XYZ file of C-alpha atoms in Angstrom:
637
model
C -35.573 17.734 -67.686
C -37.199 16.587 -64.660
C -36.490 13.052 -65.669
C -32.842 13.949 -65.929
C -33.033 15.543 -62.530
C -34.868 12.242 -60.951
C -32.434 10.014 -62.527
C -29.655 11.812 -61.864
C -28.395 8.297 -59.505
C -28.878 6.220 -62.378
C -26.807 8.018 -64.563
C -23.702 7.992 -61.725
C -22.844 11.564 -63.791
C -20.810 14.357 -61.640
C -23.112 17.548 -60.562
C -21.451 19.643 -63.203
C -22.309 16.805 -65.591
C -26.137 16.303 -64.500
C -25.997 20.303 -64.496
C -24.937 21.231 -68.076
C -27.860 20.512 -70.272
C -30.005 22.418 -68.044
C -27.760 25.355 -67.951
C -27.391 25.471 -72.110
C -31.642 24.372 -72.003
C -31.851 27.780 -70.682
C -30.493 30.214 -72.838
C -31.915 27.938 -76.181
C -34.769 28.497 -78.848
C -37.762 26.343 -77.416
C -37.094 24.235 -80.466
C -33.283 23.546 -79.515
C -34.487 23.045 -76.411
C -37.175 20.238 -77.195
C -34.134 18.220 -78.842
C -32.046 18.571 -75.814
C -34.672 17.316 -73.343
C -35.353 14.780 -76.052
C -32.092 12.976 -76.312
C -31.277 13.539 -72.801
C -34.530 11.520 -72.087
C -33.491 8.910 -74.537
C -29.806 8.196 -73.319
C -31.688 8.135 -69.237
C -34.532 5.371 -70.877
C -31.674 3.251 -72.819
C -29.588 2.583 -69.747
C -32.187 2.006 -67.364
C -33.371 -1.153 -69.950
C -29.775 -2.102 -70.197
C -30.018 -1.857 -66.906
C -32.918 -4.665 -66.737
C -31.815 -7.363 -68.233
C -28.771 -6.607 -70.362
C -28.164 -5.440 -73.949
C -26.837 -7.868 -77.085
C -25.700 -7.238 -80.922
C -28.302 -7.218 -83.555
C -27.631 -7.700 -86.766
C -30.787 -6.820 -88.910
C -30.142 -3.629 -90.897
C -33.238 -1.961 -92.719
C -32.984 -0.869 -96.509
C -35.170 1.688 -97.390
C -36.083 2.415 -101.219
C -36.525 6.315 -102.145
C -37.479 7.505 -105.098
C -40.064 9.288 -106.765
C -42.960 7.314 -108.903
C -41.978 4.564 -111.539
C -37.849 5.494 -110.595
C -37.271 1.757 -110.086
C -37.277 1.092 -106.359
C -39.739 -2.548 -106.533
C -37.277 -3.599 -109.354
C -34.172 -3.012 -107.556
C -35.505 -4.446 -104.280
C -36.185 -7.736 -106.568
C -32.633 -7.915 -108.198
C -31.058 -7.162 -105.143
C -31.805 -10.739 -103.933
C -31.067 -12.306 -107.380
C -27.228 -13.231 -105.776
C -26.775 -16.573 -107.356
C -25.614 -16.962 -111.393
C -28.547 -19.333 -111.408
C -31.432 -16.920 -110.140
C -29.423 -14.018 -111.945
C -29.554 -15.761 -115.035
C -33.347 -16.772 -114.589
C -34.430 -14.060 -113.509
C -33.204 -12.272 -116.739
C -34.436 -14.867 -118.997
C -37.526 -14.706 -117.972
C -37.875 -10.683 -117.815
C -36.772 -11.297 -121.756
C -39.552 -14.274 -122.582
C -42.457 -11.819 -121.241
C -43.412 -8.724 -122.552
C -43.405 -5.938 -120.734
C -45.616 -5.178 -118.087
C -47.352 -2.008 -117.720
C -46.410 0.218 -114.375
C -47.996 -0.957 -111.229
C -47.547 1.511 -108.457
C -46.285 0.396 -105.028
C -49.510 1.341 -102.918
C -47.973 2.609 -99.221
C -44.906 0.675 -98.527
C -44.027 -3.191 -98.976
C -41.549 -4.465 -96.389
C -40.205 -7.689 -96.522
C -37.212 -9.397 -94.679
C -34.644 -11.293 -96.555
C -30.898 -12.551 -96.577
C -29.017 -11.482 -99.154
C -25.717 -13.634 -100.018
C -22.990 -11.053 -98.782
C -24.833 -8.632 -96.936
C -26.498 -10.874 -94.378
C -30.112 -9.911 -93.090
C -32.138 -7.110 -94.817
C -35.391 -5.934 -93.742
C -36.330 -4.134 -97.160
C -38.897 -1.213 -97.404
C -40.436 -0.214 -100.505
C -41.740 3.503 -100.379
C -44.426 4.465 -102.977
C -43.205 7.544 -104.816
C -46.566 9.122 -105.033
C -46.400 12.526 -102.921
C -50.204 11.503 -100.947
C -48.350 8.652 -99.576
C -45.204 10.566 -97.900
C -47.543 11.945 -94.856
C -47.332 8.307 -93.704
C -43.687 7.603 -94.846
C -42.220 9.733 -92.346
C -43.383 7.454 -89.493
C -40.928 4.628 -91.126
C -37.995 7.359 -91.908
C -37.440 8.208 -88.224
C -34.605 5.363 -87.476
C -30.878 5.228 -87.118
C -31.153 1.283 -88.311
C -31.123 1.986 -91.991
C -29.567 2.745 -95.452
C -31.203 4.902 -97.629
C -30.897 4.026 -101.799
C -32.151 6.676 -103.318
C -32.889 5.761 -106.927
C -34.229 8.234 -109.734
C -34.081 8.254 -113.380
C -31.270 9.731 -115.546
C -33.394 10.116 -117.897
C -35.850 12.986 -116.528
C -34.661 16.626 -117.519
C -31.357 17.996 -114.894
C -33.633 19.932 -112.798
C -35.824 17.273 -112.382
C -33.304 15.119 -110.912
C -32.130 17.286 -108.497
C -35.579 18.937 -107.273
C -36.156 14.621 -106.656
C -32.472 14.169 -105.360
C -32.867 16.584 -102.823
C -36.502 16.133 -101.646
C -35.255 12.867 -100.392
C -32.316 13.930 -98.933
C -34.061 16.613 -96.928
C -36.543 14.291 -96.094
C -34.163 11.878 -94.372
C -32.558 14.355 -92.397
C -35.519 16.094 -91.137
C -36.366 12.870 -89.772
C -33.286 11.578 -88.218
C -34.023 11.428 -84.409
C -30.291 10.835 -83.060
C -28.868 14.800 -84.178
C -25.415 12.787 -83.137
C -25.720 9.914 -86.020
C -25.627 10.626 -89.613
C -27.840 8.419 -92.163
C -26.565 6.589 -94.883
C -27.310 7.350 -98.336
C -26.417 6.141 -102.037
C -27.393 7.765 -105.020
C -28.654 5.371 -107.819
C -29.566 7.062 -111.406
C -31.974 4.165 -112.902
C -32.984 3.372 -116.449
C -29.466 3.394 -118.366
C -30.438 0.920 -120.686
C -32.626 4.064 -122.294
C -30.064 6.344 -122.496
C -28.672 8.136 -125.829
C -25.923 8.680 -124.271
C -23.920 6.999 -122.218
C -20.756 9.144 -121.485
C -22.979 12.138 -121.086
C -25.314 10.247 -118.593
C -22.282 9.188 -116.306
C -20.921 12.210 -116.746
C -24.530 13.905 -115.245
C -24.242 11.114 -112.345
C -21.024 11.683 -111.409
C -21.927 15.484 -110.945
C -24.888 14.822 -108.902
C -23.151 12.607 -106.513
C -20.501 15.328 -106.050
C -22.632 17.783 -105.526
C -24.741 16.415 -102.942
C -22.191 14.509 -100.900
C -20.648 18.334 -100.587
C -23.930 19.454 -100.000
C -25.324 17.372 -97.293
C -21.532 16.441 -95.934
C -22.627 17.976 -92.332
C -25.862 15.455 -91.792
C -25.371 12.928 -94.377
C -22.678 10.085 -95.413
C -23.392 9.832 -99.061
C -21.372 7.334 -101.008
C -18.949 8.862 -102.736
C -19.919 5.352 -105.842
C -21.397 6.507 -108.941
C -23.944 3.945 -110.250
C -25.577 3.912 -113.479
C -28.151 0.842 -113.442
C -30.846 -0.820 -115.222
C -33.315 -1.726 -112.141
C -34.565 -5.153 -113.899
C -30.952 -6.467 -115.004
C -30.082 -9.060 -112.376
C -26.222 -9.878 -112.160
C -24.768 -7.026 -113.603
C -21.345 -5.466 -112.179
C -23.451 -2.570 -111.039
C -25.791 -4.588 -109.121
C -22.610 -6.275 -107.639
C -20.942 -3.454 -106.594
C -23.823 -1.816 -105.111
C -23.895 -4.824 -102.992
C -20.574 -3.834 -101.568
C -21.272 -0.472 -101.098
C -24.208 -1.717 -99.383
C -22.222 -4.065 -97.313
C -19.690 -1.469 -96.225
C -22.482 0.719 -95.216
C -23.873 -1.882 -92.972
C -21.041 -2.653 -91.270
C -20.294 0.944 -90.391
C -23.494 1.162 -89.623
C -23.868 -2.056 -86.825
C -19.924 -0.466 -85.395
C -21.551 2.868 -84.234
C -25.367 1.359 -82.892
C -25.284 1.120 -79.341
C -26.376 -2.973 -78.300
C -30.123 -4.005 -78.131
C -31.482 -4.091 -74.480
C -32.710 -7.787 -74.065
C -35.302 -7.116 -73.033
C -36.497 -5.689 -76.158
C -35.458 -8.604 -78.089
C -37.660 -10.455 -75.738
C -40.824 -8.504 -75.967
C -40.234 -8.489 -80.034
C -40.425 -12.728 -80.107
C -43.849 -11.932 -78.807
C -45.258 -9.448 -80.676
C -44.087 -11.806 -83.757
C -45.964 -14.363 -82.441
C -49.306 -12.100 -81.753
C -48.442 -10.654 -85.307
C -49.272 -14.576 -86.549
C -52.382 -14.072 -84.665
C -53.822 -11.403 -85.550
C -52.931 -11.021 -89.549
C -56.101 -9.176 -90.242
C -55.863 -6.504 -87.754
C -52.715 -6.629 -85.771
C -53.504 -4.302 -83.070
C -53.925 -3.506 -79.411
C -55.440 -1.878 -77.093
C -52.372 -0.164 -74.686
C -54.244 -2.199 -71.683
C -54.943 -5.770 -73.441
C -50.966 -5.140 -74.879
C -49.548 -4.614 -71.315
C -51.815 -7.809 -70.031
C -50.565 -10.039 -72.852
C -46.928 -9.125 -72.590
C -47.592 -9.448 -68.211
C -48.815 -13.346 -69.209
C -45.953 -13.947 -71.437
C -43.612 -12.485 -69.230
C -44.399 -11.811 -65.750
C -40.994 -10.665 -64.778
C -41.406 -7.112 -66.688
C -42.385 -4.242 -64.821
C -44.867 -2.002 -66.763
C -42.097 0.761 -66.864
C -39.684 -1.548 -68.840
C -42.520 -2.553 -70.898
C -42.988 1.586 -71.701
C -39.392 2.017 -72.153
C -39.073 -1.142 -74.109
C -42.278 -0.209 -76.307
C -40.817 3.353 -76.803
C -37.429 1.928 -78.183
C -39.622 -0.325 -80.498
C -41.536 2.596 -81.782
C -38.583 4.352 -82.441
C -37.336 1.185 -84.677
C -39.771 0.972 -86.297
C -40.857 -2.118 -84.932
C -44.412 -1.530 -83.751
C -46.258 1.508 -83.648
C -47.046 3.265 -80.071
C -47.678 6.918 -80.067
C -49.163 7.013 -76.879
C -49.053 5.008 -73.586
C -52.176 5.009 -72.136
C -55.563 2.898 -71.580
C -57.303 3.500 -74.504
C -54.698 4.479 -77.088
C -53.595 1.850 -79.647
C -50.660 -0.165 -80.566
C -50.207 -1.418 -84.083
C -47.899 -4.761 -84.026
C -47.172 -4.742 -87.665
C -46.199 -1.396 -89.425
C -46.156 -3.000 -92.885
C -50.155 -4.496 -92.315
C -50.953 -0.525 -91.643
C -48.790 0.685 -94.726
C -50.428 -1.770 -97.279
C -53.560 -2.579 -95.962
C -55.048 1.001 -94.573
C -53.221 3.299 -95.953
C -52.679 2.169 -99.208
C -56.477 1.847 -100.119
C -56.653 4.617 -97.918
C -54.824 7.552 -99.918
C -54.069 5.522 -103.264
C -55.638 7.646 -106.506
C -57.064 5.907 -109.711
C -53.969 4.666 -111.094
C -53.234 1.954 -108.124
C -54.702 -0.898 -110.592
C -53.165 -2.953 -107.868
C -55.637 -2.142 -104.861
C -59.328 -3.726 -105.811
C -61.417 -1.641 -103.588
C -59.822 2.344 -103.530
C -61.682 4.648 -100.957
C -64.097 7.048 -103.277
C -63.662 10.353 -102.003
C -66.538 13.531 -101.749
C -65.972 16.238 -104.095
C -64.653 18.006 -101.269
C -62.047 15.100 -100.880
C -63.409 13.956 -97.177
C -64.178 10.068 -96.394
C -67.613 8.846 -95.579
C -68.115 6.543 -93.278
C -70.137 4.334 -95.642
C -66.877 4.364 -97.499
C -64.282 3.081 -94.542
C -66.975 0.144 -94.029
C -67.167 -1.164 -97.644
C -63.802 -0.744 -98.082
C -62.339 -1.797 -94.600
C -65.060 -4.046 -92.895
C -62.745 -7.555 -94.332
C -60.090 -6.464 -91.851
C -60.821 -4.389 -89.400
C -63.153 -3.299 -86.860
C -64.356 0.114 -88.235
C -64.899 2.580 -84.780
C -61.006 1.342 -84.109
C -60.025 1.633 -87.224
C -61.288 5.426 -87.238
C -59.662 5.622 -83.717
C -56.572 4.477 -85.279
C -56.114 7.157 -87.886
C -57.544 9.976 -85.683
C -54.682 8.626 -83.450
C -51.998 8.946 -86.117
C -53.278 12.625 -86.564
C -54.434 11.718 -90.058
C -58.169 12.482 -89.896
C -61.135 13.592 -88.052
C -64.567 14.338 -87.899
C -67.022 17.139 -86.628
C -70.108 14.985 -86.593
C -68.920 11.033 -86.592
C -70.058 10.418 -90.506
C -67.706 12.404 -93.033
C -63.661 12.276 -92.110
C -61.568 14.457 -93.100
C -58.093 13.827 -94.701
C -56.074 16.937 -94.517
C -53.071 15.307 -96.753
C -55.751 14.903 -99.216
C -57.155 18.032 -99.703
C -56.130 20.060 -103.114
C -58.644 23.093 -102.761
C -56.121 25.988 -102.825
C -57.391 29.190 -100.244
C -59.340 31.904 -102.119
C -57.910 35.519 -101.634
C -61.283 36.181 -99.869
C -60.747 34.363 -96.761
C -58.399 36.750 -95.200
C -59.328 39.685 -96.484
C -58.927 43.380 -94.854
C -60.948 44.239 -91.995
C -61.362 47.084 -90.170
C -58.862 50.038 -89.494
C -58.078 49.447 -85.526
C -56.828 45.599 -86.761
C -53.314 45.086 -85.656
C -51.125 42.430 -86.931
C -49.254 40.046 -85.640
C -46.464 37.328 -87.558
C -44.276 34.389 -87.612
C -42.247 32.744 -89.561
C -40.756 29.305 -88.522
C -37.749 29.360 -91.744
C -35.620 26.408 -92.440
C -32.079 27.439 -91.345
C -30.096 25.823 -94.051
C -30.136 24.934 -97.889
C -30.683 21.413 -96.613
C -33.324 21.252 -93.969
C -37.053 20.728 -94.506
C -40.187 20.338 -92.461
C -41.621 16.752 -92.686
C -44.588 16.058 -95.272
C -46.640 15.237 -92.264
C -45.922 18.334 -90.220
C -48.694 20.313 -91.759
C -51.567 17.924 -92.270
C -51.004 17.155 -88.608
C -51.077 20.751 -87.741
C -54.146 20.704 -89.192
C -55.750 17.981 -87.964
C -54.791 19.740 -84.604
C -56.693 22.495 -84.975
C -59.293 20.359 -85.561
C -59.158 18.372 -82.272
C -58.731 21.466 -80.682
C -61.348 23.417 -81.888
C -63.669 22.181 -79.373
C -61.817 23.455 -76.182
C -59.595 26.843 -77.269
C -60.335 27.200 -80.936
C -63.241 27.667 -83.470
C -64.051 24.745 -86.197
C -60.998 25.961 -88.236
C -61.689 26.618 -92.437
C -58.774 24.511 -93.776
C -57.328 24.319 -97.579
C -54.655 22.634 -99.227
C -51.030 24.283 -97.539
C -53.666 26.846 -95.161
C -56.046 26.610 -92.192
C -57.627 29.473 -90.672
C -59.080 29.649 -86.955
C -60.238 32.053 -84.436
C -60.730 31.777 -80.335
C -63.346 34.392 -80.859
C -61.098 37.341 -80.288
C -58.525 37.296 -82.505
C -58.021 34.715 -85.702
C -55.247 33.187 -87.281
C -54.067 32.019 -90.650
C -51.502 29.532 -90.949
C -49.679 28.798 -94.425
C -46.588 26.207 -95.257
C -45.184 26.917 -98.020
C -44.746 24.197 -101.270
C -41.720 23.392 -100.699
C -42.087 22.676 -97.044
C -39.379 25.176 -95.818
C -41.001 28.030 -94.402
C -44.791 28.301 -92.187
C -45.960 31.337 -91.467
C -48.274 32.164 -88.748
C -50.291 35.653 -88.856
C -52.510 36.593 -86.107
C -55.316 39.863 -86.073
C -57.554 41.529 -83.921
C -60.464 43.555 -85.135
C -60.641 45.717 -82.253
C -56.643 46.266 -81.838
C -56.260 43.921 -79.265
C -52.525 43.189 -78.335
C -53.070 40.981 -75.927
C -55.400 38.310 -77.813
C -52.912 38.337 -80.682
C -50.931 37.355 -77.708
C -52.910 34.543 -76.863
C -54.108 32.397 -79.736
C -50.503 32.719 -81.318
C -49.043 31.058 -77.746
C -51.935 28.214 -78.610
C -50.522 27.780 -82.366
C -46.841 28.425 -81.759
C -46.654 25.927 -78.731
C -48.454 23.289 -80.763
C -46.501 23.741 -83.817
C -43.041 23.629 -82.387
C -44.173 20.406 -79.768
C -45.287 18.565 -83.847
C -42.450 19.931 -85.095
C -40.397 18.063 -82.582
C -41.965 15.204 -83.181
C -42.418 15.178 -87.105
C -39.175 16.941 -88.178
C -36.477 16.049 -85.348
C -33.794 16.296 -87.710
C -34.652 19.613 -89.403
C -33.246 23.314 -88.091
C -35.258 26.200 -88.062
C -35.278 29.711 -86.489
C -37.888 32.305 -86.048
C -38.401 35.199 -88.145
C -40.835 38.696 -87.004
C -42.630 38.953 -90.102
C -43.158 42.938 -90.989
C -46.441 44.407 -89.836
C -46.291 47.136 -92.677
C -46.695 43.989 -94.847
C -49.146 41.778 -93.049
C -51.658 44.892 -93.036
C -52.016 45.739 -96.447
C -52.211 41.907 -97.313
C -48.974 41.403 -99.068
C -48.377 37.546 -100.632
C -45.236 37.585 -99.609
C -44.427 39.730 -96.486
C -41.305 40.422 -95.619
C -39.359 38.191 -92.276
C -36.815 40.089 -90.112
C -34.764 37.737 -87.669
C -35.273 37.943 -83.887
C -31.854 39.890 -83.211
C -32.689 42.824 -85.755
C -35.465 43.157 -84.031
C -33.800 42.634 -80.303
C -30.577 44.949 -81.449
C -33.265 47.544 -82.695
C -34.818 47.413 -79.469
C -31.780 47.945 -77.143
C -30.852 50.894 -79.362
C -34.363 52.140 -79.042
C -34.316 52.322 -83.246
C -36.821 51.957 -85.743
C -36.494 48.748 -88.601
C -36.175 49.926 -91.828
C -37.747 47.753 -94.455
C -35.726 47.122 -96.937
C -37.481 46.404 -99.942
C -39.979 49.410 -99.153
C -37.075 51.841 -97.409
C -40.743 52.652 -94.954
C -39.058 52.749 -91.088
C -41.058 49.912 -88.902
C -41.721 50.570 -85.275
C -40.227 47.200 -83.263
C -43.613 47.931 -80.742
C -45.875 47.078 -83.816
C -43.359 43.809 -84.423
C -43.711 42.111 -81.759
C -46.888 40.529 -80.002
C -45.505 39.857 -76.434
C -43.568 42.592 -75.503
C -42.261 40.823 -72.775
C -40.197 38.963 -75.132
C -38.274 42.234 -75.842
C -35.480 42.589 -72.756
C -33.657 45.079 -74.674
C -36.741 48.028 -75.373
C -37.318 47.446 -71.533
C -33.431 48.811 -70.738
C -34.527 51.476 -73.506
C -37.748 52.035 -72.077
C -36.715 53.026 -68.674
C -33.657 55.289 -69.919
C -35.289 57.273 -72.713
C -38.855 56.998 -72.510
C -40.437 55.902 -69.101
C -43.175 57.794 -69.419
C -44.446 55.726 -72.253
C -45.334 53.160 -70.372
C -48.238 54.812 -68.628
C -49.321 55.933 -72.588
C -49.407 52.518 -74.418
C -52.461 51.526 -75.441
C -53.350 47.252 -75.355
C -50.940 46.064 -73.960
C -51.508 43.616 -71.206
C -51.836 44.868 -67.591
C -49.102 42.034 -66.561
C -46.609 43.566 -68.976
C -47.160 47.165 -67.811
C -47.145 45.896 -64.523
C -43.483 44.059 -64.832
C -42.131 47.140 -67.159
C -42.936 49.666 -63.943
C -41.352 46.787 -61.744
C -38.305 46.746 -63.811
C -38.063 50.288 -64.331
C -37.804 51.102 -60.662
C -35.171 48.067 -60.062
C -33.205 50.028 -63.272
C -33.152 53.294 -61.884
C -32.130 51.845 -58.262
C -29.555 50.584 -60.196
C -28.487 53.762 -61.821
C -28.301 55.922 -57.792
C -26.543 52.869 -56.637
C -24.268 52.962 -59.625
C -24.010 57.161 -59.469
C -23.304 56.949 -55.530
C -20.589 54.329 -55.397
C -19.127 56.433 -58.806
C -19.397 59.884 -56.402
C -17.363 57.423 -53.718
C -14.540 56.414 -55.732
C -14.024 60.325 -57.094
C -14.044 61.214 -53.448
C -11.261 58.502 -52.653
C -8.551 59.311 -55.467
């Protein structure tokens, strides 16, 4: 917001304009708010580099393959460029003469550019459908520059298909960055050639497509074209007619994307170039990046370059999470896709990739294993500074790394166990709001690598597991758990000695940290906070039960107990909520019904008490003021 504020010139907007998104900023979740400040930012940073030099069309649209494993996303991406009757017709020969080949995964994702007779230029990314892989597919998902073909195989069981269907479509909203642009999507069922039946199978498709074009009708544009295919059958009216769809889409597509700032365009013809240069290991240093691009073209003040680098980022373009001195900038997405991460996080079955990373039975990464693997093409200490970068690893003593999106160690029932009787508990749940949002594959392992990097300032070396991580600032510890399906993460906090007040402060550390990733991993996704049930979280129940913010607020007010439901036990709100401060209606209650409680509760935090006896002598000025003008009007009629 202070951006907005100090380009408030810039954006030639009237006062009540400029002042609106603070205004609603202020009464918003911190969530909401991060997206507001976010695309406010954004719409400030594109027209001061339209401002620079001038914007112009593009018209390069990506096409990016979904689908789980072996659905048929490399053999679609082939036909698709099969457009001639002669290459159609070869093509098909040809798959006929040879035998057929056994599966060869896609390690990472292959990108390739192309241009396709009647659709014009393609940039075409091929996603592995291997679930270790999907922690790294979310950095390519986050664009408005795309179609989305999702492809799966009408011949997997009903539930199958849609548990697949819908993983992707979550998976592209929660990553859409502009909350004002809907992605394009279009269902493909593969493998027809194998069905029994082929009325039935059409029959399934054209349910599906129904279904989820209802579904996801608020933050997707699914085609409304059923399309039964057989992914290695060039030519076929299918493959023709997804063409058109595809064609249609792009169109739309190029009509609602604001121009390309030249000077983007500009900077891009270079990076291309240093791309050519540096095949093996196309990155950067932030510093030598900024000198290169100041040598190419001197005219570019390092702002533009920032702004311009951003906008790349966001288009998938180059890679830049951070702008400063020693941070990194990766020129060529694709090189980091194939050539690190696939080695990197492919299992036994990539037959493809010669040299696979051999993992500890604990599933970290030696270093001995990042040379032998990685020493061809890169230079190993910025290679490691690369993926510590990316939040994918890290290390507590510079030899073994680990992976959190590798680990499959599930946490024992041991490692939060009960403690002592004084303990009080703390808990949040950050809940998907809708049948249709997710959290990001990469938001956790992230998370968790977080904790990791943090450990050495706030928090303790935390324990972590596969979906869990546990941590303590040596006061009070935490235990943080996602849940499988990536639409719910709890957050449960404990002192020993019935502390309020250090609940209070490592679960400020872990809930600003996880709402600032969550920003950044799942832009597209909406949440809201639940108060998870203290009753629960004390006796160690798997499941404890969430109540939402304004049954606890309207509770509050009414100076009320919460009654669980599921146990019928009444909950006090006081044993809810860590901050009290949070709760403006139990102050109003407070003062009116119970003052003298303030001077009797036991840990809470000085500052609170402090600002409740404030308030409460502000409220009951309030109240003579309010009786004496009452008394004055009586006296008048």
């Amino acid at each position: 917001m202070e951006l907005l504020i100090k380009n408030r010139a810039e954006l030639n907007v009237t006062d009540k304009e400029d002042k609106y998104p603070v205004d609603v900023a202020a009464g918003l979740d911190r969530y909401t708010q991060f997206l507001l400040e976010t695309e406010t930012r954004k719409q400030v940073e594109y027209r001061e580099l339209v401002s620079s030099a001038g914007s112009e069309e593009r018209t390069t649209i990506k096409l990016i393959l979904c689908g789980d494993g072996q659905a048929g996303k490399t053999s679609l991406q082939a036909i698709l460029r099969k457009t001639g009757f002669i290459a159609g017709a070869f093509w098909n020969i040809r798959r006929q003469l040879r035998r057929e080949d056994a599966f060869n995964p896609t390690p990472g994702v292959h990108v390739s550019s192309k241009t396709v007779g009647g659709f014009g230029r393609l940039r075409l990314h091929d996603f592995a459908g291997q679930a270790q892989f999907y922690v790294t597919h979310a950095m390519l998902l986050r664009t408005t520059n795309a179609i989305f073909p999702v492809i799966y195989k009408i011949t997997d069981g009903e539930d199958k298909q849609k548990r697949q269907i819908h993983g992707w479509l979550s998976f592209i909203c929660c990553s859409n960055t502009d909350p004002t642009y809907k992605p394009r999507a279009v269902l493909i069922a593969s493998h027809v050639d194998k069905l029994q039946d082929q009325k039935a199978g059409l029959c399934r498709a054209t349910a599906l497509v129904d279904h989820y074009k209802e579904l996801f009708q608020e933050s997707l544009v699914v085609s409304q074209e059923v399309f039964l295919m057989n992914c290695l059958e060039a030519g076929s009216r299918e493959i023709q007619r997804l063409r058109e769809v595809l064609a249609a889409f792009r169109d739309d597509v190029l009509k609602q994307r604001p121009k390309v700032p030249k000077v983007c365009i500009q900077l891009l013809a270079g990076i291309e170039g240093w791309r050519e240069e540096r095949k093996t290991f196309p990155v950067m240093s932030w510093q030598e990046y900024l000198t290169s691009i100041k040598h190419a073209h001197g005219i570019f003040k390092e702002r533009i370059v920032q702004l311009a680098s951003s906008y790349l980022h966001d288009e998938g373009e180059i890679i830049s999470l951070r702008q400063e001195p020693n941070s990194l900038v990766v020129l060529d997405p694709q090189w980091l896709n194939t050539s690190v991460f696939g080695p990197l996080l492919a299992s036994n079955n990539f037959d493809t990739i010669r040299d696979k990373i051999n993992r500890t039975a604990e599933d970290h990464v030696t270093r001995e294993e990042l040379t032998r693997v990685f020493s061809d093409i890169a230079d190993i200490p910025l290679l490691i500074k690369l993926l510590q970068d990316f939040q994918l690893c890290h290390t507590h003593d510079s030899r073994t790394f680990i992976l959190p999106s590798l680990l499959q160690k599930e946490m024992e029932e041991s490692a939060w166990s009960p403690v002592s009787n004084k303990a009080v508990y703390f808990g949040l749940q950050i809940r998907c709001r809708t049948e249709v949002d997710s959290f990001s594959c990469d938001l956790f392992p992230r998370l968790q690598t977080l904790l990791m990097q943090a450990h050495q300032n706030r928090l303790s070396q935390p324990l972590l597991w596969k979906n869990s991580a546990k941590c303590t600032d040596g006061k009070a510890e935490a235990l943080l758990k996602i849940t499988t399906d990536k639409r719910q993460l709890n957050i449960f906090v404990r002192s020993h000695d019935g502390n309020r007040e250090d609940c209070n402060s490592i679960m400020d550390i872990l809930i600003d940290m996880t709402y600032r990733l969550l920003h950044q991993t799942s832009p597209g996704a909406r949440s809201r906070d639940m108060v998870l049930s203290a009753l629960d979280l004390r006796e160690h129940r798997s499941q404890p039960y969430a109540y939402s913010r304004e049954e606890v607020l309207t509770a509050s007010a009414k100076g009320e107990n919460l009654i669980h439901p599921r146990r019928n036990i009444p909950e006090k709100v006081m044993d809810l909520v860590h901050d009290l401060s949070s709760l403006e209606g139990m102050r109003g209650w407070v003062f009116q019904k119970r003052p003298e409680l303030i001077h009797h509760q036991t840990n809470v935090p000085e500052k609170v008490k402090d600002l409740l006896q404030q308030q409460q002598q502000q409220h009951l000025g309030n109240l003579k003021e309010g009786q004496q003008k009452t008394c004055e009007s009586q006296q008048k009629i």
